mmCIF file of C-alpha atoms in Angstrom:
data_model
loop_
_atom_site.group_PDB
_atom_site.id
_atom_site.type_symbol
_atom_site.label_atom_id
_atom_site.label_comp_id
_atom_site.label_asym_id
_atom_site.label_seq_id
_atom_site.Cartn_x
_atom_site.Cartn_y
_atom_site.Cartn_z
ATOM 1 C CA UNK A 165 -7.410 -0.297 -23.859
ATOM 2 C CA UNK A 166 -6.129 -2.565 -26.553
ATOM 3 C CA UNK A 167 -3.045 -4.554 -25.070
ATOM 4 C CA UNK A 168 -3.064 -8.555 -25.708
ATOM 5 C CA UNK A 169 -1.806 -9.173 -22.044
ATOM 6 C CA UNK A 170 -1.828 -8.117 -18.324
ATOM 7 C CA UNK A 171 -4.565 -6.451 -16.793
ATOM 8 C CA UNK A 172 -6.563 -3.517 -18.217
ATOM 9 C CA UNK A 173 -9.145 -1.916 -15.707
ATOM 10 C CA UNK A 174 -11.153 1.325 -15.747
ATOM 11 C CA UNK A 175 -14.464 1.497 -13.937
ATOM 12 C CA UNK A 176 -16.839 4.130 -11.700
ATOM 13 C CA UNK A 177 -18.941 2.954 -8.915
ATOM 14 C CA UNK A 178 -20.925 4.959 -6.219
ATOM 15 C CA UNK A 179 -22.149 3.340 -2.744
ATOM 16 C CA UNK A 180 -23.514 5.272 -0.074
ATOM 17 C CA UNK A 181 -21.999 8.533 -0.874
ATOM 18 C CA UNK A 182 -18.544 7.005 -1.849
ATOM 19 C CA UNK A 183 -17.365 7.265 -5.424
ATOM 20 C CA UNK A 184 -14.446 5.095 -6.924
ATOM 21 C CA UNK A 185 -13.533 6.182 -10.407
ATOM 22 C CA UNK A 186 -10.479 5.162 -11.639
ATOM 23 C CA UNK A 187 -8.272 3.494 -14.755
ATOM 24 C CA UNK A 188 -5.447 0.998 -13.891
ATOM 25 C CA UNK A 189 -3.179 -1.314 -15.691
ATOM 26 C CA UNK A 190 -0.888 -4.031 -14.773
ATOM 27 C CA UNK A 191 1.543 -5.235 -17.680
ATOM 28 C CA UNK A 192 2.095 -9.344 -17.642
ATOM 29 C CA UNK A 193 4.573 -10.063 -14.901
ATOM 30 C CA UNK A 194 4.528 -6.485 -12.910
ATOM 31 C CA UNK A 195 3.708 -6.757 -9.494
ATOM 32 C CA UNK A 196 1.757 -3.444 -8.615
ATOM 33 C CA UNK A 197 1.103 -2.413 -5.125
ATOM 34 C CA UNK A 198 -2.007 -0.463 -3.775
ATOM 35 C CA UNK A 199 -1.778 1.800 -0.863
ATOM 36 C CA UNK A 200 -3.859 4.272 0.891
ATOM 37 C CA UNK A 201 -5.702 5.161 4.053
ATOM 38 C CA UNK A 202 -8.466 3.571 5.332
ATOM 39 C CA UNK A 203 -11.723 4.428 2.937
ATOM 40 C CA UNK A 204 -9.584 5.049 -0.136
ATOM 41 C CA UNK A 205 -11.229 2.581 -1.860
ATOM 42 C CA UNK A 206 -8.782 -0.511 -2.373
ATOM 43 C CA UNK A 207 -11.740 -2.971 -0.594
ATOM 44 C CA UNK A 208 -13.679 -1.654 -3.644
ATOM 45 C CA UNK A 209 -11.083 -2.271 -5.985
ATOM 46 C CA UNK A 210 -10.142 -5.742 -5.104
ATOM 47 C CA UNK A 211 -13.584 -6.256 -4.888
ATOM 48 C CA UNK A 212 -14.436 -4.789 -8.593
ATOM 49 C CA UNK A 213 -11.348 -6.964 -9.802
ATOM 50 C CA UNK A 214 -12.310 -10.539 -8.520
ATOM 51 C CA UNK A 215 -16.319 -9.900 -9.221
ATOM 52 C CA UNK A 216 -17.629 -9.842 -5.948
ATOM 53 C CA UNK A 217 -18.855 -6.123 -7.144
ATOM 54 C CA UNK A 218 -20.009 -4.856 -10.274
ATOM 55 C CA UNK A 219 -19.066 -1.191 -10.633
ATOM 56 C CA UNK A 220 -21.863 1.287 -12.341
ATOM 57 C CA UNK A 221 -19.736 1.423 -15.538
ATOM 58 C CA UNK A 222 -16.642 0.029 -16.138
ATOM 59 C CA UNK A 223 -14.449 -2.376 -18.639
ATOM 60 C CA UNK A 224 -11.666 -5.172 -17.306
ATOM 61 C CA UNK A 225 -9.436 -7.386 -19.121
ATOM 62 C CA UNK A 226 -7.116 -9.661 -17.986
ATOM 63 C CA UNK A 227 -4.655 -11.027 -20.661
ATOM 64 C CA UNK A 228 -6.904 -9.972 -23.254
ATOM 65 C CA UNK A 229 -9.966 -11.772 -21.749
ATOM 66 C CA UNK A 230 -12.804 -9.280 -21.090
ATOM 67 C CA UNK A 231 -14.010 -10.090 -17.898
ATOM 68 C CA UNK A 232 -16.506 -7.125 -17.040
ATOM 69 C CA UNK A 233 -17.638 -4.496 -20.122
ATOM 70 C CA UNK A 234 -20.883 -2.922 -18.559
ATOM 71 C CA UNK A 235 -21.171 -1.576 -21.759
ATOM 72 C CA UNK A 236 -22.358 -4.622 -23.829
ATOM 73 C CA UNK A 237 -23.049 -6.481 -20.389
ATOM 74 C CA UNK A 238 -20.321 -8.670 -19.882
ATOM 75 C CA UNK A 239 -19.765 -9.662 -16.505
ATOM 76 C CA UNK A 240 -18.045 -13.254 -16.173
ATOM 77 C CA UNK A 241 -18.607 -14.295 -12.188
ATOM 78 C CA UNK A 242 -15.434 -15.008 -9.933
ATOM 79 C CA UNK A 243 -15.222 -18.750 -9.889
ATOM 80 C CA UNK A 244 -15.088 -18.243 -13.650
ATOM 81 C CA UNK A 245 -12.458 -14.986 -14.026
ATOM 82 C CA UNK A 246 -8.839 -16.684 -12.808
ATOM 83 C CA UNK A 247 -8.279 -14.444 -10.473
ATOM 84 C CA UNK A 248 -5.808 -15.888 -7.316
ATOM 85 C CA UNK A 249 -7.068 -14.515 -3.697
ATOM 86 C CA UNK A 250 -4.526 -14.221 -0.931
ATOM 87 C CA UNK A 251 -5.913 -12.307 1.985
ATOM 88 C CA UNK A 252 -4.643 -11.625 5.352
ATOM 89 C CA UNK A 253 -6.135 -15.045 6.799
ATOM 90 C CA UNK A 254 -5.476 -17.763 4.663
ATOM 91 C CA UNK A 255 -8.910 -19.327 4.735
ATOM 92 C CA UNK A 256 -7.822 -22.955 3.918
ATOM 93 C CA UNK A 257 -10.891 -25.438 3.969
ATOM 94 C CA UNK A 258 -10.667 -26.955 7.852
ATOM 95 C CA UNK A 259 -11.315 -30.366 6.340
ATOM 96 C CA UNK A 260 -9.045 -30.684 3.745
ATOM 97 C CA UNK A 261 -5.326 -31.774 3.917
ATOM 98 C CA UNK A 262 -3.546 -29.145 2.760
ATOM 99 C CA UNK A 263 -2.762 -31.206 -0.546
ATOM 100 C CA UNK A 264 -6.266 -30.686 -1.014
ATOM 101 C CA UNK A 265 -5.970 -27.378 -0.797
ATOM 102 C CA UNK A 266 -3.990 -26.391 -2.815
ATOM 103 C CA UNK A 267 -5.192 -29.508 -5.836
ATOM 104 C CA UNK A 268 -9.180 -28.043 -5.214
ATOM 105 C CA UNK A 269 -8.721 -24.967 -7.912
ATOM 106 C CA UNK A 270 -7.364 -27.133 -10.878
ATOM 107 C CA UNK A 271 -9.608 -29.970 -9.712
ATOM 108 C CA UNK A 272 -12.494 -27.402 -10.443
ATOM 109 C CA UNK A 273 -11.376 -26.228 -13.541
ATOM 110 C CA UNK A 274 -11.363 -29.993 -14.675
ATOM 111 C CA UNK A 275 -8.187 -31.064 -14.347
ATOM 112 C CA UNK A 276 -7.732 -34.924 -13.536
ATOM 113 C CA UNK A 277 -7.177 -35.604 -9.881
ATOM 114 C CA UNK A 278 -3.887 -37.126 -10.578
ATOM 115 C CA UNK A 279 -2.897 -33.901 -12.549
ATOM 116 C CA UNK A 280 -4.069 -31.618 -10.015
ATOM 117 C CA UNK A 281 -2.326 -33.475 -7.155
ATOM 118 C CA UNK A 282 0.984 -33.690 -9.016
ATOM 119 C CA UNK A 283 0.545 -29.697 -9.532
ATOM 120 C CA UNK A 284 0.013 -29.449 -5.707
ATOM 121 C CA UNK A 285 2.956 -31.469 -4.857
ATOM 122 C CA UNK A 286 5.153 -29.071 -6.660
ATOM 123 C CA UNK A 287 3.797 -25.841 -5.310
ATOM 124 C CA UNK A 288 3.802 -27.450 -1.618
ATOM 125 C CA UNK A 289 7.214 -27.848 -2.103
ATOM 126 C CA UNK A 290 8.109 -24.358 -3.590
ATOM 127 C CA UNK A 291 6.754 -22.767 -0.918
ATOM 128 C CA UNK A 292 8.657 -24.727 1.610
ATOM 129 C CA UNK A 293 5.990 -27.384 3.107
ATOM 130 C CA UNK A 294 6.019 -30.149 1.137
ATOM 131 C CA UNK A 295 6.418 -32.518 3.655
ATOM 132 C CA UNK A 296 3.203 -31.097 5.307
ATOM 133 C CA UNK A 297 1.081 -31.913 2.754
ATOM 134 C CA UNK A 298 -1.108 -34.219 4.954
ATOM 135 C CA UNK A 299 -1.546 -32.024 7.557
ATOM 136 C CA UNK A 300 -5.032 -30.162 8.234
ATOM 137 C CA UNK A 301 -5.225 -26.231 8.222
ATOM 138 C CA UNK A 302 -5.582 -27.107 12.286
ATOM 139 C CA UNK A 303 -2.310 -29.364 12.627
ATOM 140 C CA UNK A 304 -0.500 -26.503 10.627
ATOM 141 C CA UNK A 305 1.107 -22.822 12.287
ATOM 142 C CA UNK A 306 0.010 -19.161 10.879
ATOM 143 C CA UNK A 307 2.796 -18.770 8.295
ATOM 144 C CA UNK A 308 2.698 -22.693 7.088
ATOM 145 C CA UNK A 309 -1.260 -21.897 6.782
ATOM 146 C CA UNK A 310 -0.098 -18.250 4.982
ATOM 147 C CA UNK A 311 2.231 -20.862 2.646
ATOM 148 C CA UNK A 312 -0.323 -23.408 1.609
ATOM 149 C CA UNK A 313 -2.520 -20.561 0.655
ATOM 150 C CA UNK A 314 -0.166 -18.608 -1.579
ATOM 151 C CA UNK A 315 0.280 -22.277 -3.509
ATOM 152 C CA UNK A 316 -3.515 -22.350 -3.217
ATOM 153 C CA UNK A 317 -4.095 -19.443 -4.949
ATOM 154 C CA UNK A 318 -1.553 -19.889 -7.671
ATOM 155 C CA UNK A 319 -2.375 -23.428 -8.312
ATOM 156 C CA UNK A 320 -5.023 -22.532 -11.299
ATOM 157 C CA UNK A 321 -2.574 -20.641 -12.498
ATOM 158 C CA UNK A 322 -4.266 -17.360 -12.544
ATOM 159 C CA UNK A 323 -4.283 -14.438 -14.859
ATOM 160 C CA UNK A 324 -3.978 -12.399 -11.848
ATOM 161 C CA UNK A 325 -3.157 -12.789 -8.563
ATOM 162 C CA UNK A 326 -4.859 -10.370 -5.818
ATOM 163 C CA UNK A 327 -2.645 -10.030 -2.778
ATOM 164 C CA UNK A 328 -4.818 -8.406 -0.114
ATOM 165 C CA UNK A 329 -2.305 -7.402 3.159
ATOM 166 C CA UNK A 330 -1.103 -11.314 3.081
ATOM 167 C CA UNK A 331 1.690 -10.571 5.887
ATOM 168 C CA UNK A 332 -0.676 -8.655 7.961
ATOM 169 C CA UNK A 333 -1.557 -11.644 10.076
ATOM 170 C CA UNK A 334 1.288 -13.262 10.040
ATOM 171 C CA UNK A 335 3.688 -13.033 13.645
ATOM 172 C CA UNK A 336 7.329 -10.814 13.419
ATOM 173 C CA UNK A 337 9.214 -14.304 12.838
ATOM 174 C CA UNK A 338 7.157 -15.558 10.000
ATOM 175 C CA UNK A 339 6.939 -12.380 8.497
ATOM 176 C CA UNK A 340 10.264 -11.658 6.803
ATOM 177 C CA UNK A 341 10.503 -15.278 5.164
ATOM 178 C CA UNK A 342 7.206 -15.051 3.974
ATOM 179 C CA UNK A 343 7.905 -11.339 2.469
ATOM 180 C CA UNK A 344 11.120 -13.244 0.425
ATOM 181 C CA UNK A 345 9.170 -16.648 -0.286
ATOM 182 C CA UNK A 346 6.434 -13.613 -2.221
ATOM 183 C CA UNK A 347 8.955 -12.447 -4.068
ATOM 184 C CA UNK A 348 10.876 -15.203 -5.388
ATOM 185 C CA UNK A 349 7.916 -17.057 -6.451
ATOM 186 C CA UNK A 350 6.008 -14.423 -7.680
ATOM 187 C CA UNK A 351 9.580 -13.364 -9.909
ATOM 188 C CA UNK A 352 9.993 -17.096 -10.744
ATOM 189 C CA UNK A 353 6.689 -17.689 -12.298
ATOM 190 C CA UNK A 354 6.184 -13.974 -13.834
ATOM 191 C CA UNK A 355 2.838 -13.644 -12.370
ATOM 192 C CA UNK A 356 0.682 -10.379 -12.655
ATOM 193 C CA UNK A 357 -0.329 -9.458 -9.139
ATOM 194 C CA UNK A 358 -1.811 -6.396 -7.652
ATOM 195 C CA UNK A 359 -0.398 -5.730 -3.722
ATOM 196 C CA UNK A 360 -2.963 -4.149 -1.328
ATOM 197 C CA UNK A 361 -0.340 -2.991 1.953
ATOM 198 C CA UNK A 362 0.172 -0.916 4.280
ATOM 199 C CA UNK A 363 3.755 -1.746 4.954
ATOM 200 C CA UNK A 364 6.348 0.099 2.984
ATOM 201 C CA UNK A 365 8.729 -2.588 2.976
ATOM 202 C CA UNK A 366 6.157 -4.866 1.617
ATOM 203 C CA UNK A 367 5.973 -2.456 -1.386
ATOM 204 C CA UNK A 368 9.662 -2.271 -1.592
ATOM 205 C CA UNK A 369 10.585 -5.264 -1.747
ATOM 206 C CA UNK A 370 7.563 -7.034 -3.382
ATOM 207 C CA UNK A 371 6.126 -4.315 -6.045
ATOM 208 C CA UNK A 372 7.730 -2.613 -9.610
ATOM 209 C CA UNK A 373 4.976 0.079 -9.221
ATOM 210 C CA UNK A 374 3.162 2.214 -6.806
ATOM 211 C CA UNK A 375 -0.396 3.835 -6.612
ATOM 212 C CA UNK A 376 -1.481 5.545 -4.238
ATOM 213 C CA UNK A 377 -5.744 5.460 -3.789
ATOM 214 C CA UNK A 378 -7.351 8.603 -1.666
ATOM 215 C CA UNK A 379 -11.734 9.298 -1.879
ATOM 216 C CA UNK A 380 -11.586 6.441 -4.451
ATOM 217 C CA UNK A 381 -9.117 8.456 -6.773
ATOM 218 C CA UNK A 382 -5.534 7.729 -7.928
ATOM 219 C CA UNK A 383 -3.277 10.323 -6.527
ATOM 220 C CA UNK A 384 -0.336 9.096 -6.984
ATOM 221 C CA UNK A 385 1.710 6.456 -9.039
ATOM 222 C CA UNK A 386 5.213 5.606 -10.036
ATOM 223 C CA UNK A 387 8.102 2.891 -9.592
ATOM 224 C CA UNK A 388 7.744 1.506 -6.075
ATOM 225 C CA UNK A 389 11.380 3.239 -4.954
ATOM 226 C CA UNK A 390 10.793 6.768 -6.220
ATOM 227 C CA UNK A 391 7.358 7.094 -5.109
ATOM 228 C CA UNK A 392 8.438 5.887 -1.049
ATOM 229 C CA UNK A 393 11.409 8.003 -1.864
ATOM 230 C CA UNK A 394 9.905 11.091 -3.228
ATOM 231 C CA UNK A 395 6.272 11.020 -1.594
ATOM 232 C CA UNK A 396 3.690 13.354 -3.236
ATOM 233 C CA UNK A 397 0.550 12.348 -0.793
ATOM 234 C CA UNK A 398 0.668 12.741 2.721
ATOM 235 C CA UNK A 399 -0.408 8.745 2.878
ATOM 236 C CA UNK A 400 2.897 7.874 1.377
ATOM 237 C CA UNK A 401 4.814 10.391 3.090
ATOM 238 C CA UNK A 402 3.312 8.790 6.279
ATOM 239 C CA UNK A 403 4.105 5.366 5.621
ATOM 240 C CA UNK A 404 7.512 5.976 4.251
ATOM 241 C CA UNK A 405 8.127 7.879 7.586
ATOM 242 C CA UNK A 406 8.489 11.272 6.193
ATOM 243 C CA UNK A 407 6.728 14.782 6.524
ATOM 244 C CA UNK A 408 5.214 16.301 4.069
ATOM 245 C CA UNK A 409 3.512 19.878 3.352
ATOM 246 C CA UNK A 410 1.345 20.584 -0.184
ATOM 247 C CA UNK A 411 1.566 23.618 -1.628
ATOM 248 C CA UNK A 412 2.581 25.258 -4.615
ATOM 249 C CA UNK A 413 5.847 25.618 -5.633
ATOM 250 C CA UNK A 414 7.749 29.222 -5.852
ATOM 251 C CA UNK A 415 11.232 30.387 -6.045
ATOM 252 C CA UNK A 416 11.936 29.692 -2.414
ATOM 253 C CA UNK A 417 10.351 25.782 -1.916
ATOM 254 C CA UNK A 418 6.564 25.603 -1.362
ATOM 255 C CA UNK A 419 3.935 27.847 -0.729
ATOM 256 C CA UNK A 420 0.853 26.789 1.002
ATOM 257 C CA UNK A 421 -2.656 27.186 1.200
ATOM 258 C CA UNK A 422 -2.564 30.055 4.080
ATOM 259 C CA UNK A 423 0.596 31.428 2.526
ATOM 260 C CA UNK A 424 3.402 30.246 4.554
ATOM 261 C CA UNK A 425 6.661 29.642 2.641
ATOM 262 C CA UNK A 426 8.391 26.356 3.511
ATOM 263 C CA UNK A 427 12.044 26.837 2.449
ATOM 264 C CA UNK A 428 13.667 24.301 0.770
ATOM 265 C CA UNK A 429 15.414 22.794 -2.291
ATOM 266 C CA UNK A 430 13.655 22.407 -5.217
ATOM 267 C CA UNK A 431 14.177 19.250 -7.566
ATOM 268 C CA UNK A 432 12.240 19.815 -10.984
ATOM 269 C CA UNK A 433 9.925 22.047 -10.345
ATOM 270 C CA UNK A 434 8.269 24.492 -11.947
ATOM 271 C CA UNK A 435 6.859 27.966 -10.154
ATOM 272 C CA UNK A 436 3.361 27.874 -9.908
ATOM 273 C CA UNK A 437 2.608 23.851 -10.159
ATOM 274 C CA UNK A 438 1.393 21.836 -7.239
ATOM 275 C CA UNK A 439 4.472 20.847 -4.985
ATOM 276 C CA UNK A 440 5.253 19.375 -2.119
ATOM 277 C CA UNK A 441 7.878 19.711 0.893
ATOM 278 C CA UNK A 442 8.611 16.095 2.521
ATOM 279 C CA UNK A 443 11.275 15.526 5.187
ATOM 280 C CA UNK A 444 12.112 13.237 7.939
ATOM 281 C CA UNK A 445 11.170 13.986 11.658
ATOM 282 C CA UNK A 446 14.647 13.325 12.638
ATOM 283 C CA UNK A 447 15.173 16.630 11.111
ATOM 284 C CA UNK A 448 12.858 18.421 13.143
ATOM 285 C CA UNK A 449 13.895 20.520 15.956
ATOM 286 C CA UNK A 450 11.325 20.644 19.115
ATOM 287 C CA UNK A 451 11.388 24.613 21.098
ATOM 288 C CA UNK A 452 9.359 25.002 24.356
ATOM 289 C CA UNK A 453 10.011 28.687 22.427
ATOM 290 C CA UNK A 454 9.951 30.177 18.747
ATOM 291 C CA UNK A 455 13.685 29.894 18.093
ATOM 292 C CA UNK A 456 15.666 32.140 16.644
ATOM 293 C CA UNK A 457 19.114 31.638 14.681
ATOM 294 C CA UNK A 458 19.341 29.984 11.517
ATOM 295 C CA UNK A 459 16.074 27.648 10.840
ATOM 296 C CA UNK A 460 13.783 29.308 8.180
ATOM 297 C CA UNK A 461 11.320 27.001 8.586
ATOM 298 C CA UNK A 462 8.969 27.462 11.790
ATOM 299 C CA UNK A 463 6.032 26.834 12.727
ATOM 300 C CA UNK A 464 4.104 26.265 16.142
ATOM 301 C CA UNK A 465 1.928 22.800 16.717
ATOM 302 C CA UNK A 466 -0.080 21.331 19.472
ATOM 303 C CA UNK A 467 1.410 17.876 20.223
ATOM 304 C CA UNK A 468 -1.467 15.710 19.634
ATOM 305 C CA UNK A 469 0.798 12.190 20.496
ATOM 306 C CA UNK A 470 3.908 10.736 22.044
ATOM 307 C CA UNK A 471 4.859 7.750 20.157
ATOM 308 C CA UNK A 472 7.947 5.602 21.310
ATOM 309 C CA UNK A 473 10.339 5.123 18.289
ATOM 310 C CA UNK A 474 13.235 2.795 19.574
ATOM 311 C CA UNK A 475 15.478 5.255 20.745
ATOM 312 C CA UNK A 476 13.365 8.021 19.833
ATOM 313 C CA UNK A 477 9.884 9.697 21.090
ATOM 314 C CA UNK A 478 7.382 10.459 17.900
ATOM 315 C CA UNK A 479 6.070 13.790 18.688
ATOM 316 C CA UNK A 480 2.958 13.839 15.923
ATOM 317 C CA UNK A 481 1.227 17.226 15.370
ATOM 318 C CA UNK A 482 -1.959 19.163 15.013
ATOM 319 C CA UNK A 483 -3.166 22.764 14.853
ATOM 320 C CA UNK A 484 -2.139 24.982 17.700
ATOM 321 C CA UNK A 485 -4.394 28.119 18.705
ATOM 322 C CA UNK A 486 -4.194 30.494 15.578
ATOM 323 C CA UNK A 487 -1.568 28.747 14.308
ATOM 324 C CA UNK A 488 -1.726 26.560 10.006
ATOM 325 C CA UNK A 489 -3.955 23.870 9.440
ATOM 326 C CA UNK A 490 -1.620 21.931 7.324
ATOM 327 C CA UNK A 491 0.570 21.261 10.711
ATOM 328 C CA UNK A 492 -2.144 18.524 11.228
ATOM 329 C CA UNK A 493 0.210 15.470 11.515
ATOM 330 C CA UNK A 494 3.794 16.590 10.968
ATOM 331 C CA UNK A 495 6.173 14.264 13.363
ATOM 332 C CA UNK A 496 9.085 14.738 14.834
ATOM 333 C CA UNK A 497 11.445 12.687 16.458
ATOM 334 C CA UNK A 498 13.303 13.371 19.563
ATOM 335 C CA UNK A 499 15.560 11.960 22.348
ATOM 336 C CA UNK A 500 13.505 11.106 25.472
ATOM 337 C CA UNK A 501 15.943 13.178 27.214
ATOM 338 C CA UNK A 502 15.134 16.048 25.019
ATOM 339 C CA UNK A 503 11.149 15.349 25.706
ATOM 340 C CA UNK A 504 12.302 15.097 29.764
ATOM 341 C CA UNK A 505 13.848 18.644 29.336
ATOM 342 C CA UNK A 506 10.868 20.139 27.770
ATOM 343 C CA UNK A 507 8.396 18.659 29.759
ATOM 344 C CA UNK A 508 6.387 17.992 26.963
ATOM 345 C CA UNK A 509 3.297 16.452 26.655
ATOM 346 C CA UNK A 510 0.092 15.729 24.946
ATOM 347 C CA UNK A 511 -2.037 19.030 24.320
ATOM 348 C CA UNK A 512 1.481 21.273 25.216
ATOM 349 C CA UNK A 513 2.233 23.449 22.371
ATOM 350 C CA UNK A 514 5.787 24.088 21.225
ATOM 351 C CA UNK A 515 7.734 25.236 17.980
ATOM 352 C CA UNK A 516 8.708 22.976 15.211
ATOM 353 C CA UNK A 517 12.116 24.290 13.585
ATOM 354 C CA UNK A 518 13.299 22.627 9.691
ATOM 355 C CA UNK A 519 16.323 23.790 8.227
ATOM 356 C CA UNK A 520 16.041 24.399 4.491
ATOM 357 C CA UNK A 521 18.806 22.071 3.582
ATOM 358 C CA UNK A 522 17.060 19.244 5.173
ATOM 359 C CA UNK A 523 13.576 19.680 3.089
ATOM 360 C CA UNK A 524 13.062 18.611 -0.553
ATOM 361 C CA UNK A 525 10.557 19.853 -3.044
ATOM 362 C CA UNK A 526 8.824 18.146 -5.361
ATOM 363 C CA UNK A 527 6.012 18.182 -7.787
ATOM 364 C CA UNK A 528 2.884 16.297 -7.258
ATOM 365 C CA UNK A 529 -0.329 15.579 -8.865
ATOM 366 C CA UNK A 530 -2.704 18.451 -8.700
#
C-alpha cells in the first residue's frame, strides 16, 4: 500500500457477530461503486471511511495522507479527514441560505468568508441553482436540496467524496438530471468517489469499477459494464435483472451443488473452477407440466411472487417439494395472458424450461 494518490483502504472489524474484512483501492479520479444486499456491510464501510467507526485493525490513506493506521494509532477524526458526504437526504442546515451551505466547509477549514462565498457561487451555479442561492433548505424542492448538497460536499474540495444512494430520495423527474449533473461534475473535476447503490443504472452510468460486498467480504469486482454484464453473485445478477445459478464448471455449462447440470455455453472457463450460469427471465419458459422437446435445462419451482413488469408478470422462485435449493429466486418473465392460461399463482408449482443457447457460463470468485 504505497501509491502517492487515491484512496488505499484495508481494515477488519467485528460487531455483534458481523465481520467486515476487506482491502479496497480507489485510484485519483475513478469513481467506484459499492453494491450488495442489505447487511453486506457497505454502512460499515462508509462508516470506516469517513471515521464515524474505527475498525479493530486496519490502515487508510487518501492521496497519500494516512488517515487511520491502527497499527501505530493513527486515527485523524472526520471533520479533520476531507472526506465529502452525500447521502440520500441532503441534510442542508434549515437555517442557512443555501450559499451558506455550501461556503460552511471552506469557511471551517479557514478560508476567508469572501473566498469561501466566491467558491460557493461557482459550485451553485455548476450544479444548476445559482440563482437560488438565497433560498433556505425549506423554500427549496427535493432535487434543488439534492443539488446544493452535492456542491456542499465538494466545496472543501475533498480527497474523497462518499456518495451514499444520493438518488434514492429523489422523485422519477428529478432523478435522471441529477444521475447526469453526478457525472459531469464528478468527470469535470476528476474527483475520487466511492458509489454506495442499489440501482444498476446508477453504476452504469456513474462508476469505472464495480464491487460487489456480501457477509462483509468482497465477492466480486471489475469494470462497472462487464461486471452488470457478466454477473458472478447472485446480488448482481439480481440487480442487473438476470438469473443466475453457482456451480462448478464442466464440459457441458455448470454443475451445482446437488449435481444438476445446467447446459450452456461456456466463455473462459476452465473444468473444475467455480462458475456460474446467468440468464434473463425473458428466456424462461413457464409449464403447468415438465415439458418435453428440446429445452435441456429444467427444473420445477414453487412460485413464491407475481411481480408486474410493464408488459410482463415476474414469476420469482423458490424450492418446490423435493425439488434444488439453488431454484431459490430464479425469475421469469411472462405474458399475463400466459399467467391467465396457467392459472398460476403464488404457492402453485410449475416447471421452469432454459434453452442452452440462451444461458452463459462464466467463472466467478470461489
Amino acid at each position: 500500500m504505497s501509491a502517492p494518490s487515491g484512496v488505499e483502504l484495508a481494515a477488519r472489524l467485528e460487531r455483534d457477530g458481523f465481520a467486515l474484512e476487506l482491502e479496497l483501492t480507489v485510484a485519483a479520479g475513478e469513481v467506484v461503486a459499492v453494491l450488495g444486499p442489505n447487511g453486506a456491510g457497505k454502512s460499515t464501510l462508509l462508516g470506516i471511511l469517513s471515521g464515524l467507526l474505527r475498525p479493530d485493525s486496519g490502515l487508510l490513506r487518501v492521496d497519500g495522507r494516512t488517515l487511520l493506521d491502527t497499527a501505530d494509532g493513527t486515527f485523524v477524526p472526520p471533520h479533520r479527514r476531507g472526506v465529502g458526504l452525500l447521502a440520500q437526504e441532503a441534510l442542508l442546515f434549515p437555517h442557512l441560505s443555501a450559499l451558506a451551505n455550501v461556503a460552511f466547509g471552506p469557511r471551517a477549514q479557514g478560508t476567508p468568508r469572501a473566498a469561501a462565498e466566491e467558491r460557493a457561487r461557482g459550485l451553485l451555479a455548476d450544479v444548476g441553482v445559482g440563482e437560488l442561492a438565497a433560498r433556505r433548505p425549506a423554500q427549496l424542492s427535493g432535487g434543488q436540496q439534492q443539488r446544493v448538497a452535492l456542491a456542499r460536499a465538494l466545496a472543501p474540495r475533498p480527497g474523497l467524496l462518499l456518495l451514499d444512494e444520493p438518488l434514492a430520495a429523489l422523485d422519477v423527474d428529478a432523478t435522471p438530471a441529477m444521475r447526469t449533473l453526478l457525472r459531469r461534475v464528478i468527470a469535470d473535476g476528476k474527483q475520487t468517489a466511492l458509489l454506495v447503490t442499489h440501482d444498476a443504472l446508477d453504476a452504469l452510468v456513474l462508476a469505472d469499477r464495480v464491487v460487489v460486498l456480501d457477509r462483509g467480504r468482497v465477492v466480486e469486482h471489475g469494470p462497472a459494464r462487464e461486471v452488470l454484464a457478466r454477473p458472478r453473485s447472485p446480488f448482481s445478477a439480481r440487480i442487473a435483472g438476470l438469473d443466475l445459478v453457482p456451480g462448478t464448471a464442466d464440459a457441458g455449462g455448470v454443475r451445482t451443488a446437488d449435481g444438476t447440470e445446467i447446459h450452456g455455453r461456456s466463455v473462459e472457463v476452465v473444468a473444475g473452477e467455480p462458475a456460474v450460469a446467468v440468464f434473463p427471465p425473458s428466456a424462461v419458459a413457464v409449464h403447468a407440466r415438465r415439458p418435453g422437446g428440446s429445452p435441456r435445462n429444467v427444473f420445477p419451482v414453487r412460485v413464491a411472487a407475481l411481480e408486474p413488469r410493464g408488459d410482463a408478470v415476474r414469476l420469482r422462485a423458490a424450492p418446490a417439494a423435493g425439488g434444488p435449493d439453488w431454484v431459490s429466486g430464479l425469475a421469469a418473465d411472462v405474458t399475463p395472458a400466459a399467467v391467465a392460461e396457467l392459472g398460476v399463482e403464488p404457492g402453485h408449482e410449475v416447471w421452469f424450461a432454459v434453452k442452452a443457447t440462451e444461458v452463459a457460463v462464466h467463472g466467478r470468485h470461489a
